[in-house]
PDB file of C-alpha atoms in Angstrom:
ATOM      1  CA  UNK A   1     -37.517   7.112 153.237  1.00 93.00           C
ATOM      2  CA  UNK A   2     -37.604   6.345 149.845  1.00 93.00           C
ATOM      3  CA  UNK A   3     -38.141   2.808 148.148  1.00 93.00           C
ATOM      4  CA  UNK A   4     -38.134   2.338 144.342  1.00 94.00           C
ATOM      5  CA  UNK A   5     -41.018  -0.318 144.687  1.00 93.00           C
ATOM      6  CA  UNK A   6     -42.813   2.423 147.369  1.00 95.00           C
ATOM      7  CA  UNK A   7     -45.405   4.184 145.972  1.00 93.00           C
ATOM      8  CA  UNK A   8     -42.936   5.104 142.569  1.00 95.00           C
ATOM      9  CA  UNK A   9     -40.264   5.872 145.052  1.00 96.00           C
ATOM     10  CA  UNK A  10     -42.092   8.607 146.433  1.00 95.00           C
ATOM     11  CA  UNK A  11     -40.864   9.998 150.297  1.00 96.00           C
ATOM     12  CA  UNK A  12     -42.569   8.913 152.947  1.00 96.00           C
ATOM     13  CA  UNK A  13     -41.859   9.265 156.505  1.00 95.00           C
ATOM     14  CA  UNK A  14     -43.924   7.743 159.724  1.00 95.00           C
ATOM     15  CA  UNK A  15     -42.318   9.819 162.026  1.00 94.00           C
ATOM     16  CA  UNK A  16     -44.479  12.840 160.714  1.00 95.00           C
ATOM     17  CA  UNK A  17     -47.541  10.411 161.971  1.00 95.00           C
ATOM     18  CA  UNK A  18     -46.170   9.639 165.783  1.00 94.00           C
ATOM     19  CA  UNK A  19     -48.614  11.433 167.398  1.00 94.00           C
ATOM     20  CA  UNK A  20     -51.665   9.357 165.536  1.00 93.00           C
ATOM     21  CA  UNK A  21     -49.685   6.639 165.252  1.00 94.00           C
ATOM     22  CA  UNK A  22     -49.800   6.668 169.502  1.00 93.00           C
ATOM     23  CA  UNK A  23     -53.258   7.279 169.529  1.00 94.00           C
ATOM     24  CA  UNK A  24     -54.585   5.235 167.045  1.00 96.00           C
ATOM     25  CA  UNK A  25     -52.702   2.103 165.260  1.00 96.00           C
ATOM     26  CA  UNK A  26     -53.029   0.102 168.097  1.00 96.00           C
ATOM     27  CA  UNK A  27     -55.828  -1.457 166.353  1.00 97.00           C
ATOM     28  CA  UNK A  28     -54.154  -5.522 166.566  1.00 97.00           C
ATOM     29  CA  UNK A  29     -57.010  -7.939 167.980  1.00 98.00           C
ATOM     30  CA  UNK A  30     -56.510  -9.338 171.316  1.00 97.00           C
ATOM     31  CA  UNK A  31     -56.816 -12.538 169.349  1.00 98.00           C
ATOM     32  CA  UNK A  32     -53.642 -11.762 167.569  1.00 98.00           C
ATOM     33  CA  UNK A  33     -51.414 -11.605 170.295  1.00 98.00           C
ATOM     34  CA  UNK A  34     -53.139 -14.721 171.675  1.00 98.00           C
ATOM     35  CA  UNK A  35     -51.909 -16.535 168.673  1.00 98.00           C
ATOM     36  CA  UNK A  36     -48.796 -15.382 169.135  1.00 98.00           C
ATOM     37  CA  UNK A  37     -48.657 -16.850 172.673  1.00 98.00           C
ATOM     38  CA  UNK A  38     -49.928 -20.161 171.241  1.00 98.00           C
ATOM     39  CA  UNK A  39     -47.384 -20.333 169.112  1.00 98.00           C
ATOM     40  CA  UNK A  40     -44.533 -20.128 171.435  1.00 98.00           C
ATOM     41  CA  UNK A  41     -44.052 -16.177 171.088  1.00 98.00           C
ATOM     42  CA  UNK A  42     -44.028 -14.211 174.399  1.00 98.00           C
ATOM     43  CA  UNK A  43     -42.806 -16.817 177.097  1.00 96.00           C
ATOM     44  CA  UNK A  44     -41.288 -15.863 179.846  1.00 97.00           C
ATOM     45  CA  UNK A  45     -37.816 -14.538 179.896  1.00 96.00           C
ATOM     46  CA  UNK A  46     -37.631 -14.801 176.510  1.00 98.00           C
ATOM     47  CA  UNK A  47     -35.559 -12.036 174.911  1.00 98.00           C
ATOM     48  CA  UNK A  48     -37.517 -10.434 171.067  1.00 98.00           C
ATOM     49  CA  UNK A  49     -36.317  -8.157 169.196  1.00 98.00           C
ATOM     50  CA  UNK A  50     -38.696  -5.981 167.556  1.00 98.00           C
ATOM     51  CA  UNK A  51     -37.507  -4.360 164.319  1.00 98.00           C
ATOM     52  CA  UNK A  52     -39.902  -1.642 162.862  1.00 98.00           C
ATOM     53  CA  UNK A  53     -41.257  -1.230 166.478  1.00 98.00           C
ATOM     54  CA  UNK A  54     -42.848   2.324 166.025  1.00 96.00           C
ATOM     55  CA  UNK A  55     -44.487   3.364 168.896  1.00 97.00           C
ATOM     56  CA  UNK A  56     -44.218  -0.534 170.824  1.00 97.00           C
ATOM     57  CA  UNK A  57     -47.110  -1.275 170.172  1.00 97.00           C
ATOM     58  CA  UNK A  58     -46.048  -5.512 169.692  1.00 98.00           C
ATOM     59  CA  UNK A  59     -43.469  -4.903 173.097  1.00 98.00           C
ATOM     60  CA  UNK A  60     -46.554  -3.100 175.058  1.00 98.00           C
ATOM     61  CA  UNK A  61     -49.366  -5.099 174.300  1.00 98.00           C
ATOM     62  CA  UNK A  62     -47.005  -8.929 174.824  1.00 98.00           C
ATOM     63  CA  UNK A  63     -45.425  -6.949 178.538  1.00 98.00           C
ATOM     64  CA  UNK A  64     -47.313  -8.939 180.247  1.00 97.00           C
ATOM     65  CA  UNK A  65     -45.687 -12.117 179.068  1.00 98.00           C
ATOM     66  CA  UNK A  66     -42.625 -11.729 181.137  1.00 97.00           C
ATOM     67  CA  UNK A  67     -40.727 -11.540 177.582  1.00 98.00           C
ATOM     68  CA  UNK A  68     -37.710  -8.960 177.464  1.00 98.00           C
ATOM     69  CA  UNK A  69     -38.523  -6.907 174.712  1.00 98.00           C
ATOM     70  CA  UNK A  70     -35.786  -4.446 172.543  1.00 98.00           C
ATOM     71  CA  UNK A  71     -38.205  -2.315 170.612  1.00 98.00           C
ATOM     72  CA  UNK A  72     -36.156  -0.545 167.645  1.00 98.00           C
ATOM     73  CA  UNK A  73     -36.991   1.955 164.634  1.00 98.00           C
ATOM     74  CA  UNK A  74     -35.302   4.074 162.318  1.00 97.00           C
ATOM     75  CA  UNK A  75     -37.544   6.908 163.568  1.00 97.00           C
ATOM     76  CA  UNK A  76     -36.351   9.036 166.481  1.00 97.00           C
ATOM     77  CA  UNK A  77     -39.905  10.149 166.855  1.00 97.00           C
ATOM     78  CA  UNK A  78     -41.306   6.915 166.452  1.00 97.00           C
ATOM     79  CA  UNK A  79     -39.001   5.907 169.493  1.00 98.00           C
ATOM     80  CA  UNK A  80     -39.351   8.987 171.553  1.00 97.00           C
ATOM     81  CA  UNK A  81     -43.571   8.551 171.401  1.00 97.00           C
ATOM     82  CA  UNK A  82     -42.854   4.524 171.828  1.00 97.00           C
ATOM     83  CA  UNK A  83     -41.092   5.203 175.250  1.00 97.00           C
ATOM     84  CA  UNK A  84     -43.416   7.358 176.221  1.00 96.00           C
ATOM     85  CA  UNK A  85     -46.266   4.508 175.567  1.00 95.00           C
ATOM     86  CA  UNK A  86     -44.587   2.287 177.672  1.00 97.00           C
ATOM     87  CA  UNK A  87     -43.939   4.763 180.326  1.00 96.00           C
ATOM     88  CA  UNK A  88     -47.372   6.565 180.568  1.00 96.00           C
ATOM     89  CA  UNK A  89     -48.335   2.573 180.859  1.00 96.00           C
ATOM     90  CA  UNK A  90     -45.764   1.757 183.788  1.00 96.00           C
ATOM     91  CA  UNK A  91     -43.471  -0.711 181.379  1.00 97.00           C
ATOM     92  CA  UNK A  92     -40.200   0.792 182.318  1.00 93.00           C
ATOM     93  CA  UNK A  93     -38.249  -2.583 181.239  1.00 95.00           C
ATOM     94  CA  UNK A  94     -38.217  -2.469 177.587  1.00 98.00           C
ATOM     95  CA  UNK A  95     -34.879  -1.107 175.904  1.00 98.00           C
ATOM     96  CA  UNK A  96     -35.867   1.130 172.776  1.00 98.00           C
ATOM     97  CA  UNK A  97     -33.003   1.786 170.714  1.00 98.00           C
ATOM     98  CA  UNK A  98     -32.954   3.752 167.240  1.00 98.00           C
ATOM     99  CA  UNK A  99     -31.110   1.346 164.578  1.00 98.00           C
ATOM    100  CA  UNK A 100     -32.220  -0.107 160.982  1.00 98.00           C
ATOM    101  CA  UNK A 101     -32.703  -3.315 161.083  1.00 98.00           C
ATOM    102  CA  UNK A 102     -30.184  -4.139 158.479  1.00 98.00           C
ATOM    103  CA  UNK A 103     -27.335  -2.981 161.121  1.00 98.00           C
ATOM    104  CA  UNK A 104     -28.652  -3.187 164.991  1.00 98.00           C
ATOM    105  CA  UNK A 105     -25.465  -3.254 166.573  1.00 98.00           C
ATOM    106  CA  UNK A 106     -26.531  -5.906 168.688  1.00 98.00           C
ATOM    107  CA  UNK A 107     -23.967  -8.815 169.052  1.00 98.00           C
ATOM    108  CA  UNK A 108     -24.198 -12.189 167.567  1.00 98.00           C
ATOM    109  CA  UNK A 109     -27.075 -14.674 168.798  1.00 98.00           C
ATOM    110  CA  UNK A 110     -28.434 -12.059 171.413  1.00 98.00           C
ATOM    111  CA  UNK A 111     -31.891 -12.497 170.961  1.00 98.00           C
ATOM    112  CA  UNK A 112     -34.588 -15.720 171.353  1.00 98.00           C
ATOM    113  CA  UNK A 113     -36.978 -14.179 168.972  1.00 98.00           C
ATOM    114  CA  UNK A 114     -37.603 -11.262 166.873  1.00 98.00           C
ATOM    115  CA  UNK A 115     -40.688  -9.824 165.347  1.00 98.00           C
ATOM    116  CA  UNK A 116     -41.461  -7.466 162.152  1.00 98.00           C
ATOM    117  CA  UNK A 117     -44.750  -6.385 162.531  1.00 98.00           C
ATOM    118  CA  UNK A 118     -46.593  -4.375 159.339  1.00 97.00           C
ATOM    119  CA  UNK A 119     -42.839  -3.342 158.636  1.00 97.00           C
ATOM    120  CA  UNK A 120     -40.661  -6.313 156.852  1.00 98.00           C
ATOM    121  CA  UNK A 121     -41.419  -4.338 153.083  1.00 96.00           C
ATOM    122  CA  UNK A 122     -39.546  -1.674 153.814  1.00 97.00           C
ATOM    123  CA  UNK A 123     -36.479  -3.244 154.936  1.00 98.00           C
ATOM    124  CA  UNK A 124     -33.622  -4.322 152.568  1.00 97.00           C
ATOM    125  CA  UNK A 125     -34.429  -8.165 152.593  1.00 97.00           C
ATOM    126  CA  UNK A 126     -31.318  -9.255 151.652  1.00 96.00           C
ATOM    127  CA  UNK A 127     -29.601  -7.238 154.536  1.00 98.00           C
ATOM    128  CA  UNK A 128     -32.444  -7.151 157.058  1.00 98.00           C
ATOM    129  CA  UNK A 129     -32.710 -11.542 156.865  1.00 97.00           C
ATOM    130  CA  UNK A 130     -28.654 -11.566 157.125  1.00 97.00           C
ATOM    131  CA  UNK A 131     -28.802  -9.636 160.302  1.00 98.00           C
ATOM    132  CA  UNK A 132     -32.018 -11.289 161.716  1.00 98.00           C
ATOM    133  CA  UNK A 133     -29.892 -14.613 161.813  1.00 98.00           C
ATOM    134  CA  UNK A 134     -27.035 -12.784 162.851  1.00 98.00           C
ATOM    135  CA  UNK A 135     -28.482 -11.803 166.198  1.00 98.00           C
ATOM    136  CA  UNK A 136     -30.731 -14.764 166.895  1.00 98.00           C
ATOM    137  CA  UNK A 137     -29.182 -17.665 169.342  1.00 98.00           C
ATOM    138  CA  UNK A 138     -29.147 -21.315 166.972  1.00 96.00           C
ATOM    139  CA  UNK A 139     -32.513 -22.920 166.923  1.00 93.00           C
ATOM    140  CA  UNK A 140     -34.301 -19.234 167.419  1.00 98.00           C
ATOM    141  CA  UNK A 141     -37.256 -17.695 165.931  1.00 98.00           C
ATOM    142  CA  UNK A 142     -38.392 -15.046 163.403  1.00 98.00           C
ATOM    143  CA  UNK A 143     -41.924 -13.445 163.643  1.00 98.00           C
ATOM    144  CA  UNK A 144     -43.246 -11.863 160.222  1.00 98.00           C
ATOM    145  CA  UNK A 145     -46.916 -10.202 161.213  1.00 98.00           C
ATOM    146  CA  UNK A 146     -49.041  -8.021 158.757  1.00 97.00           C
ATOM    147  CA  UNK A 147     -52.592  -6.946 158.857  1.00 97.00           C
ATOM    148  CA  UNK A 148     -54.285  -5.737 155.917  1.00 96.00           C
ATOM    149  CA  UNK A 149     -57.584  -4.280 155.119  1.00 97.00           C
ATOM    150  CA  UNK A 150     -59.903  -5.985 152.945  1.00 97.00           C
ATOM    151  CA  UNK A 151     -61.374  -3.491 149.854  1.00 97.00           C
ATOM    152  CA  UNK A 152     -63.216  -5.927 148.011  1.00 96.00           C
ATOM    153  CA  UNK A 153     -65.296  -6.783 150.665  1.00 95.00           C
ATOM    154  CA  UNK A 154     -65.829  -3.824 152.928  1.00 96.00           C
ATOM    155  CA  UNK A 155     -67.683  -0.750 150.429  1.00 97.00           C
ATOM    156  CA  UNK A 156     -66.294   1.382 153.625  1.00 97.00           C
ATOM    157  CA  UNK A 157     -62.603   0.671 152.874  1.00 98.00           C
ATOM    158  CA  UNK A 158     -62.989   0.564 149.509  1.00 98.00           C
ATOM    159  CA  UNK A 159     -64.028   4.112 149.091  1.00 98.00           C
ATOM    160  CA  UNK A 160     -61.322   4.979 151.393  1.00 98.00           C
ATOM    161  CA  UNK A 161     -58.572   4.118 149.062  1.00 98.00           C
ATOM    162  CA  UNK A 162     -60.829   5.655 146.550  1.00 98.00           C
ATOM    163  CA  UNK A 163     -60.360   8.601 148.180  1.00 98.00           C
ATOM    164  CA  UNK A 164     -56.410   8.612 149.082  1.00 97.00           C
ATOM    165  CA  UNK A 165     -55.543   7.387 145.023  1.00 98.00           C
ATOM    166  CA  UNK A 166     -57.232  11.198 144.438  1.00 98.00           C
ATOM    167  CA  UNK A 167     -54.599  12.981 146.578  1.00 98.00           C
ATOM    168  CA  UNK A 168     -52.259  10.161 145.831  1.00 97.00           C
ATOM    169  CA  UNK A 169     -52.219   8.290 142.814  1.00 97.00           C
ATOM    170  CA  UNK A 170     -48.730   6.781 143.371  1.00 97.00           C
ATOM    171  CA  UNK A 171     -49.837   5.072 146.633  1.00 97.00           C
ATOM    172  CA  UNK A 172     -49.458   1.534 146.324  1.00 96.00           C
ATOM    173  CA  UNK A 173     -50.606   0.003 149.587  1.00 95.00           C
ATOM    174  CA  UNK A 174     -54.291  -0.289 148.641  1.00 96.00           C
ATOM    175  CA  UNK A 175     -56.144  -3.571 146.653  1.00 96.00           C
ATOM    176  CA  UNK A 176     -55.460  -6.169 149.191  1.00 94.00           C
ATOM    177  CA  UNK A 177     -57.259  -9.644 148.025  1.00 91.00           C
ATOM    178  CA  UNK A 178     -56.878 -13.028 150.135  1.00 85.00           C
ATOM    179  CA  UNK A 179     -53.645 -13.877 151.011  1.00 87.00           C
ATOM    180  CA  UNK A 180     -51.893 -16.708 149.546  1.00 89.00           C
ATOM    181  CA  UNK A 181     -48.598 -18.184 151.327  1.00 94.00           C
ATOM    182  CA  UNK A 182     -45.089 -19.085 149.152  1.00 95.00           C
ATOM    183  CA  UNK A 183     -41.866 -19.910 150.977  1.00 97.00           C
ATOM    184  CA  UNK A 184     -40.101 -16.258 150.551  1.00 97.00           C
ATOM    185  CA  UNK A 185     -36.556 -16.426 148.054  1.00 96.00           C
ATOM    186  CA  UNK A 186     -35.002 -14.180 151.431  1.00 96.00           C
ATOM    187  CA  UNK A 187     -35.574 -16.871 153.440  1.00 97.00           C
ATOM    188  CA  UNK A 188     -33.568 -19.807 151.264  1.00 96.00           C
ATOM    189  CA  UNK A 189     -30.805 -20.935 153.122  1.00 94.00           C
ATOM    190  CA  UNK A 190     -31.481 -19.166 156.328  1.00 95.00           C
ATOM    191  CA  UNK A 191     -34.588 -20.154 157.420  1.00 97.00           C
ATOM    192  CA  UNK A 192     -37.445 -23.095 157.896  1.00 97.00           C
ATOM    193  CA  UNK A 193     -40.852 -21.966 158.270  1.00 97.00           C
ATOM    194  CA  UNK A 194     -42.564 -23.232 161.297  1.00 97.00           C
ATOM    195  CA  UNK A 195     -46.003 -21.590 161.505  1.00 97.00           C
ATOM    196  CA  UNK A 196     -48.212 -20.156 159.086  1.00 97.00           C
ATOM    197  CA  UNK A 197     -51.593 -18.648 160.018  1.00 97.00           C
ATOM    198  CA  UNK A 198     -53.720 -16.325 158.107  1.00 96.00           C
ATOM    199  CA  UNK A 199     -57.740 -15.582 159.541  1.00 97.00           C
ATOM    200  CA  UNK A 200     -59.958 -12.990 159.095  1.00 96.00           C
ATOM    201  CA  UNK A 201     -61.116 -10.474 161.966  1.00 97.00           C
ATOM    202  CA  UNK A 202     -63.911  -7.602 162.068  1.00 98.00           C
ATOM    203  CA  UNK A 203     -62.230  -4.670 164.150  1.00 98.00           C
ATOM    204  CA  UNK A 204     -64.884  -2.319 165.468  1.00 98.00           C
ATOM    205  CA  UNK A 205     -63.780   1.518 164.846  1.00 98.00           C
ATOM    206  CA  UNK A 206     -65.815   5.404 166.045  1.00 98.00           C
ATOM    207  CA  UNK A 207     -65.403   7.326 162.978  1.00 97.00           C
ATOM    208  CA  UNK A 208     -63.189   9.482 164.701  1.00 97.00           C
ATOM    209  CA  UNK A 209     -60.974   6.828 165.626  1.00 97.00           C
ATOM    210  CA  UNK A 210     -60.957   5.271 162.272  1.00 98.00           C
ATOM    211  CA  UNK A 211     -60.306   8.792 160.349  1.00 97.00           C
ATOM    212  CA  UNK A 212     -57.171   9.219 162.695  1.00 96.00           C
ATOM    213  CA  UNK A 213     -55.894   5.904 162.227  1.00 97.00           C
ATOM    214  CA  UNK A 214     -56.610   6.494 158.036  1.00 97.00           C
ATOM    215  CA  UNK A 215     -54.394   9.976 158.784  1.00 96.00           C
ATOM    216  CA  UNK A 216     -51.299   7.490 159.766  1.00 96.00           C
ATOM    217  CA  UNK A 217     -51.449   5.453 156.257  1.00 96.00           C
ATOM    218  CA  UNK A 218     -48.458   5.931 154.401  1.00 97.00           C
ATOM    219  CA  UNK A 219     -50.636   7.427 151.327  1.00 97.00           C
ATOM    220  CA  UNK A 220     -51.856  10.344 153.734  1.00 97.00           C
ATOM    221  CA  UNK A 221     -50.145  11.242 156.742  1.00 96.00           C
ATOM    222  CA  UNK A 222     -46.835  10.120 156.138  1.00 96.00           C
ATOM    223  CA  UNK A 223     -46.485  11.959 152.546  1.00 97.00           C
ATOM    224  CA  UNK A 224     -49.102  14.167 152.178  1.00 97.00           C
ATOM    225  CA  UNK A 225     -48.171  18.151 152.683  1.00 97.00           C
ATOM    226  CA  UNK A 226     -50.185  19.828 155.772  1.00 96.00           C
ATOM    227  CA  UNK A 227     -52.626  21.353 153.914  1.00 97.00           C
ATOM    228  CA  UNK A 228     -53.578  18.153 151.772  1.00 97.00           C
ATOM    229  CA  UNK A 229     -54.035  16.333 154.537  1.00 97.00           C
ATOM    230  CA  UNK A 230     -56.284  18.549 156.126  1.00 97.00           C
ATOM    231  CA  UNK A 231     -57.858  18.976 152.926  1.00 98.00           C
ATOM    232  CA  UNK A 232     -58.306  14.839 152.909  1.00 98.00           C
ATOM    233  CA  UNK A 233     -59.128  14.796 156.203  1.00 96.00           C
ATOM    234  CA  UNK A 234     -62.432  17.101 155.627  1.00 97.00           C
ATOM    235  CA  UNK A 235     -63.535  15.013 152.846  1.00 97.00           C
ATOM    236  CA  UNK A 236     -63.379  12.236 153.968  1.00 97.00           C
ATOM    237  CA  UNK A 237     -65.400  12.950 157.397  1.00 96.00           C
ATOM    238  CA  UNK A 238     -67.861  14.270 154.827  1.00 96.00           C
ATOM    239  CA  UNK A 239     -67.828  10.663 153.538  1.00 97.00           C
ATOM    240  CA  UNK A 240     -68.381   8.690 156.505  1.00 97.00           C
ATOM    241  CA  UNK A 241     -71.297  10.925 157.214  1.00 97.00           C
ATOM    242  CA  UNK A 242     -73.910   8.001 155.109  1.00 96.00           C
ATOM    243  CA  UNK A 243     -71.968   5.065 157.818  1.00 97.00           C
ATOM    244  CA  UNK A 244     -73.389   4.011 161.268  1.00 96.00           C
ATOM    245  CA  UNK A 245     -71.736   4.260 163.698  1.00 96.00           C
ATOM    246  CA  UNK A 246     -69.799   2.064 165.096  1.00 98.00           C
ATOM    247  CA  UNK A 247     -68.033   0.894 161.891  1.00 98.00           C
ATOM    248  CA  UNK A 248     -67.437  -2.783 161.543  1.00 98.00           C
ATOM    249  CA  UNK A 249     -64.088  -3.102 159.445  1.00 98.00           C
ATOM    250  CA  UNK A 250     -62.958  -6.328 157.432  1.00 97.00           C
ATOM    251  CA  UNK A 251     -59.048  -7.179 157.607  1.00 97.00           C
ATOM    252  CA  UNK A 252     -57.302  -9.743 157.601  1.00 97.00           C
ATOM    253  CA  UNK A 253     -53.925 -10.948 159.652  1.00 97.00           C
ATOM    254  CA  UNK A 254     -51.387 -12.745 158.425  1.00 97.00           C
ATOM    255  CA  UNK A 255     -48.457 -14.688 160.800  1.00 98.00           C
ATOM    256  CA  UNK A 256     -45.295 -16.213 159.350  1.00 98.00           C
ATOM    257  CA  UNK A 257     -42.659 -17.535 162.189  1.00 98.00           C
ATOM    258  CA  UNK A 258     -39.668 -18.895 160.777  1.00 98.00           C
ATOM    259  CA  UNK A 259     -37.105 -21.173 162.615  1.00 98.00           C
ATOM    260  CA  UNK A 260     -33.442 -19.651 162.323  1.00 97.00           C
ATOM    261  CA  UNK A 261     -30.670 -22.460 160.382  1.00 92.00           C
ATOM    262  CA  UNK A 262     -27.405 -22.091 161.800  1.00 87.00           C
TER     263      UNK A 262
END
């Protein structure tokens, strides 16, 4: 994939990561998918869509709801090691199907809710929004999550991104401040915003765990060559060596659900 506003249009792909990306980026707080819940995501029979689903990791941790989940990606790998999440787990009801989410093929008004989770800036807004109303029923629901990282007040994270702007300078997912909410120009004329809720969590990582989640980041794993990321990889191990262990890692979570107009 490339995206002019991507780290300077450089190639990236996440499908080189789906082996990590298995392992380790289920990282999400139980607390997150508790808000969810709150907020009316996950109820029973409910049918979601979720665009940008990677390995499932939204459709297998919500399961339990009852919800009927679609889980889709461009990525055949990302797909092939989702399904095999949910099956090495027992889920064997959740339809994974390989689409963009500008053009899912799914009919008109199919779908209760669906969710975009740490994925909605890669998607062609324009396109992605027009088909997001397209396949929710009237009165439906889109889910917007991200989770970021928090540099400027975590010395761990900062020197991470340090670290990946040396084998990387293009990457531009890195300098994450405080998030502040404006109604989005994509979703004028298509959508009402229902719910938004932005909080702060410490996730608790082994350095082994945390350096094989870091190898999924789109500024390492996902566009690095082999032997760069290797090379990374040593370095940075090297780095955490002054840390305790466990690390304690700021982020923060963001949750935007939007109420379809039709």
């Amino acid at each position: 994939m490339k995206l002019s506003y991507i780290d300077s249009g450089n190639e990236f792909d996440f499908g080189r990561t789906s082996d990590n990306y298995a392992k380790y980026r289920d990282i999400y707080p139980q607390s997150m998918y508790e808000k969810l819940i709150a907020f009316g995501i996950g109820k029973r029979g409910q049918r979601i869509l979720d665009l940008g689903s990677g390995t499932a990791i939204l459709p297998v941790n919500m399961y339990h709801t009852g919800a009927e989940f679609t889980a889709t990606d461009i990525s055949e790998n990302q797909i092939a090691y989702g399904r095999k999440n949910a099956s090495d787990r027992g889920m064997e009801n959740i339809d994974f199907r390989v689409c963009s989410a500008e053009d899912t093929g799914f009919d008109d008004n199919s779908f209760d809710v669906v969710t975009a989770m740490q994925c909605f800036q890669y998607f062609d807004k324009e396109k992605a929004t027009a088909e997001i109303r397209r396949v929710l029923k009237p009165d439906g629901r889109f889910c917007k999550i991200f989770m970021d990282w928090l540099p400027y007040q975590d010395r761990v994270i900062y020197e991470l991104e340090q670290l990946v702007l040396k084998y990387n300078p293009s990457w531009n997912g890195c300098g994450f401040g405080e998030f502040r909410y404006c109604f989005p120009e994509w979703a004028e004329n298509k959508f009402e915003i229902e719910t938004i809720h932005s909080y702060n969590a410490t996730l608790t990582f082994t350095k082994k765990a945390w350096s094989e989640r870091v190898k999924t980041c789109r500024g390492v794993g996902a566009s690095l060559p082999q032997e760069k990321i290797a090379e990374f990889e040593n370095k940075y191990r090297k780095l955490l060596d002054k840390y305790e262990e466990p690390l304690k890692l700021k982020h923060q979570i963001h949750i935007e659900i939007y109420r379809v107009k039709k």
